[in-house]
Tab-separated table of C-alpha atoms in Angstrom:
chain	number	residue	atom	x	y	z
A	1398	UNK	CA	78.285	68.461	72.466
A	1399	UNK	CA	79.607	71.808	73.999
A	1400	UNK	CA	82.749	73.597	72.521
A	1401	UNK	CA	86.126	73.530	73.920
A	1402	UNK	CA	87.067	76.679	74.597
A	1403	UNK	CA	90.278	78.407	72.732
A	1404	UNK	CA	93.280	79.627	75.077
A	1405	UNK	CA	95.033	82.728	73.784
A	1406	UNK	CA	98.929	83.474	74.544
A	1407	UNK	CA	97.288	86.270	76.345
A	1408	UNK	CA	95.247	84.306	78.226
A	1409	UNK	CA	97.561	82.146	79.454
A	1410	UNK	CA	100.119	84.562	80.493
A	1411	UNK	CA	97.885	86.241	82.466
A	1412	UNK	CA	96.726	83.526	84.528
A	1413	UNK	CA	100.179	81.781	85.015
A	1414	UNK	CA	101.014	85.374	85.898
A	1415	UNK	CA	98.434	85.780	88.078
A	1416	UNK	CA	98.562	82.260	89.571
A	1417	UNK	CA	102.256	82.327	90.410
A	1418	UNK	CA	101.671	86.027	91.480
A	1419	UNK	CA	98.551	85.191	93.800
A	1420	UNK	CA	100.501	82.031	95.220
A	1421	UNK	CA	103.428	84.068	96.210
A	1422	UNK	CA	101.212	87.138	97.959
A	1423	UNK	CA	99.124	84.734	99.570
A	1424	UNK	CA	102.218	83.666	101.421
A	1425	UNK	CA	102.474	86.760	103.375
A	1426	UNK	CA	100.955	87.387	106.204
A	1427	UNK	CA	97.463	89.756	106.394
A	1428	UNK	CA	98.459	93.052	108.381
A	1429	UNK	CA	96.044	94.407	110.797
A	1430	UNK	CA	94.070	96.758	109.052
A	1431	UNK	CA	91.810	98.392	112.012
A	1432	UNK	CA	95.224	98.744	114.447
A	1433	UNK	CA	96.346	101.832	112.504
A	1434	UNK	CA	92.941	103.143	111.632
A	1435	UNK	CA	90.889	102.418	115.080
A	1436	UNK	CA	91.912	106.142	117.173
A	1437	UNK	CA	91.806	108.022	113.530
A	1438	UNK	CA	88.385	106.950	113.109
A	1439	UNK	CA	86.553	106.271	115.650
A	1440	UNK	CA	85.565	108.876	117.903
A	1441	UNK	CA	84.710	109.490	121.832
A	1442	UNK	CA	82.538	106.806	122.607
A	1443	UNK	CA	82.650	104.824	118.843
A	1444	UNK	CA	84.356	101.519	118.503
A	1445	UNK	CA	85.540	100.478	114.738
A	1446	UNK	CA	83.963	97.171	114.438
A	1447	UNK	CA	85.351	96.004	111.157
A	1448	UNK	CA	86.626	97.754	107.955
A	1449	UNK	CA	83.011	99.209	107.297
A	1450	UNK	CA	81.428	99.450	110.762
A	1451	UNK	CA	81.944	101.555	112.941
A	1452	UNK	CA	79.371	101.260	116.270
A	1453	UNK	CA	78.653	103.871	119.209
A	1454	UNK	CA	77.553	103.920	122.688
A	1455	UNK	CA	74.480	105.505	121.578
A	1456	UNK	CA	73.330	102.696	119.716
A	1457	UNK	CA	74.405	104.684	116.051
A	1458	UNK	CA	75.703	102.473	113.626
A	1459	UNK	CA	78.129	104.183	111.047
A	1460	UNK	CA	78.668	102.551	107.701
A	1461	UNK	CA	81.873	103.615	106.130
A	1462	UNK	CA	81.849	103.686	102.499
A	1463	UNK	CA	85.100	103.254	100.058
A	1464	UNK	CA	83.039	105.204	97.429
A	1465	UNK	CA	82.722	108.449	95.861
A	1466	UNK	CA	79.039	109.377	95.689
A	1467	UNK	CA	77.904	110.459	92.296
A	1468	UNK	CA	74.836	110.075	91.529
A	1469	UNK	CA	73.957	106.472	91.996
A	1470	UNK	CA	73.266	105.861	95.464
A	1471	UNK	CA	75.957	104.596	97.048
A	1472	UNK	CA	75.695	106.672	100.225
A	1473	UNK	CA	72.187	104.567	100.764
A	1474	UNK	CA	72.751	101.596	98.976
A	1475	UNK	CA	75.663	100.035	100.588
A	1476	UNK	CA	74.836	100.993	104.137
A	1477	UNK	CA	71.509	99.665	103.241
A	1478	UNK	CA	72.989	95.997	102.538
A	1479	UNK	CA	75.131	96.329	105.406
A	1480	UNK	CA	72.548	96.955	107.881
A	1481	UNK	CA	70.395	94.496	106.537
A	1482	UNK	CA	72.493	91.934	107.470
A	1483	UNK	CA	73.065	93.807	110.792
A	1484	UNK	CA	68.923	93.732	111.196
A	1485	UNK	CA	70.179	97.043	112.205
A	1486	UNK	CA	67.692	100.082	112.798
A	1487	UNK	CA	67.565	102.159	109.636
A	1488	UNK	CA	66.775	105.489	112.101
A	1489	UNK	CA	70.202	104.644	113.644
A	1490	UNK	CA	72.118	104.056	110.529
A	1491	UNK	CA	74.573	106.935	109.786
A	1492	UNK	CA	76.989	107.433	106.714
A	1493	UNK	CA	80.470	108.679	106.563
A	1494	UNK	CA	83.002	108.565	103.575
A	1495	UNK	CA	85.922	106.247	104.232
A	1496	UNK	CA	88.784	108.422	104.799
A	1497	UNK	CA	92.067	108.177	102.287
A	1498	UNK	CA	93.804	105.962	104.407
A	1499	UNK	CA	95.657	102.130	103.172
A	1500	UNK	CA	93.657	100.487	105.438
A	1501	UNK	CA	90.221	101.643	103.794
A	1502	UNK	CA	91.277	100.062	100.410
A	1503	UNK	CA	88.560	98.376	98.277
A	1504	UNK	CA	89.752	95.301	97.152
A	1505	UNK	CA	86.381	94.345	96.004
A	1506	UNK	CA	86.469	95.888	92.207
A	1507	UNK	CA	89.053	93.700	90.979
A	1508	UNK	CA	87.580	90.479	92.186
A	1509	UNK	CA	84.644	91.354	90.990
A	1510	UNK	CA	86.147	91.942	87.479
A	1511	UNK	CA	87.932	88.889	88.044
A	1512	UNK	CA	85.506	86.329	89.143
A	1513	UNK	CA	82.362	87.318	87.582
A	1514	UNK	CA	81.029	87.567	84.242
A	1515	UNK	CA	81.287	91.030	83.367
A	1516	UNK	CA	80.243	93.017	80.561
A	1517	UNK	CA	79.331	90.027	78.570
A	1518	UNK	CA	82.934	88.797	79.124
A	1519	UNK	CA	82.982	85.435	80.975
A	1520	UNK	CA	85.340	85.485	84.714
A	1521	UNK	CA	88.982	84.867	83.826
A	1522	UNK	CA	89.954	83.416	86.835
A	1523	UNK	CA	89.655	79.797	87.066
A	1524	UNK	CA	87.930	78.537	90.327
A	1525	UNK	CA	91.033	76.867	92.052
A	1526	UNK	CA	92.652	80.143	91.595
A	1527	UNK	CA	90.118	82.326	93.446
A	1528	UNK	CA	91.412	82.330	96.771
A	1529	UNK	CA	95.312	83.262	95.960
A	1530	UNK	CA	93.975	85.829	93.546
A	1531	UNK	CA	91.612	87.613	95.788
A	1532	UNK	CA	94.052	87.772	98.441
A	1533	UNK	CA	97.113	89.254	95.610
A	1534	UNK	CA	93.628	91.512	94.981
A	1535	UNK	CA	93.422	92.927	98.620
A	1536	UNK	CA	97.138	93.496	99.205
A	1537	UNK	CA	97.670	95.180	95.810
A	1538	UNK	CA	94.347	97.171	96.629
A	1539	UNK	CA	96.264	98.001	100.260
A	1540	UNK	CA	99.588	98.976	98.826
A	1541	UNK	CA	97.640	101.375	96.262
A	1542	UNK	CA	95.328	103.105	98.678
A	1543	UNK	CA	92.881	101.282	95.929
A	1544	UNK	CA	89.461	103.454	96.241
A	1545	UNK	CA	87.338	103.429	93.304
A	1546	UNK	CA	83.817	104.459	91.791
A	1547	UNK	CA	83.100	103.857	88.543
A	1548	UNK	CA	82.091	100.502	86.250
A	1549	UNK	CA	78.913	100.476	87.928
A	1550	UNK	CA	80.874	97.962	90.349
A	1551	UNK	CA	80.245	99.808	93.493
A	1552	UNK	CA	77.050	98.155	94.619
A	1553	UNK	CA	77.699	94.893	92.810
A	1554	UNK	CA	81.333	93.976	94.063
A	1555	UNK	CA	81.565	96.252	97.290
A	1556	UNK	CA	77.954	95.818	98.605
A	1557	UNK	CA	78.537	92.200	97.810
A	1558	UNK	CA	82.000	91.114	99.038
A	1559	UNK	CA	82.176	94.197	101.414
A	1560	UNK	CA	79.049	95.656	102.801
A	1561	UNK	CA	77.396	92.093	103.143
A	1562	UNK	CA	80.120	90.371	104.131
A	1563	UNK	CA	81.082	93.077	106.715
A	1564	UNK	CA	77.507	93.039	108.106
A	1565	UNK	CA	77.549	89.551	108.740
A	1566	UNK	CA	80.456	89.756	110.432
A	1567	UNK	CA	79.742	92.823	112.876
A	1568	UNK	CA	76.363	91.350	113.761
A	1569	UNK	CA	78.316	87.340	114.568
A	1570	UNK	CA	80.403	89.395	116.680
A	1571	UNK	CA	77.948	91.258	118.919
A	1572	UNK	CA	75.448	88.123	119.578
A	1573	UNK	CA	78.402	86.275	120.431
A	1574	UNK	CA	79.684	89.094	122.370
A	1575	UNK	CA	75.996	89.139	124.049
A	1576	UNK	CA	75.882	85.479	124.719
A	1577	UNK	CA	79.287	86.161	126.392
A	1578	UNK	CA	77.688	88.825	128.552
């Protein structure tokens, strides 16, 4: 027979403050992050797909990343998993630092910390929770300017909830953009 697992104060504080906090975000309506960012970014002849992609006329995809590169490989890593789920052209694959801007916050550390098990520490989010909390996640993330390295959460969380995701994304929107065509 398994244990039944002891709830803290602590505990439940935070997740009856993060539940009623995550409910009430999740209200609000998602602002459109690449309207602001789309003529800062992209250049003569570049379109910003997504957050993270950003495509040319020359066929050069450019991978945006949230991250400051120090020594762990971020710059090739996370464009890596990004065009992998492009089945983009590594020789065409270019890499450019997210600017400083709102609409280039990361989101993707605190789910992470939130939803997985994490330095030993099982997730502390329950499952019915998950949606509410990762949206309260992305708009606190967006009203910080949230951009972070560090807690060896830059290819786990971003590459997985971001650079993946992302990816996917770009490359549903260009076959069906094709099939239009």
């Amino acid at each position: 027979m398994g244990k039944i697992a002891r709830y803290t104060r602590r505990g439940f504080l935070l997740t009856a403050g993060v539940a009623g906090g995550g409910l009430a975000l999740g209200i609000a309506f998602s602002p459109n992050r690449l309207s602001v960012t789309n003529g800062s970014v992209a250049g003569e002849g570049e379109a910003l797909v997504n957050t993270w992609v950003k495509l040319g006329r020359d066929n050069i995809l450019t991978v945006l990343v949230p991250h400051a590169e120090m020594g762990q490989g971020v710059h090739t890593a996370l464009p890596m998993m990004l065009a992998e789920e492009m089945d983009a052209d590594w020789d065409l694959v270019r890499v450019e630092q997210a600017p400083a801007l709102s609409e280039f916050a990361n989101d993707a550390l605190a789910r992470g910390f939130g939803f997985e098990e994490t330095m030993g520490l099982p997730h502390v989010i329950p499952d019915f929770l998950k949606r509410a909390v990762g949206y309260g996640g992305y708009l606190t993330a967006d009203m910080l300017n949230l951009q972070v390295t560090g807690g060896s959460s830059s290819v786990r969380f971003t590459g997985q909830w971001g650079m993946r995701l992302a990816g996917a994304a770009a490359r549903h929107m260009l076959v069906a953009a094709a099939a239009e065509e």
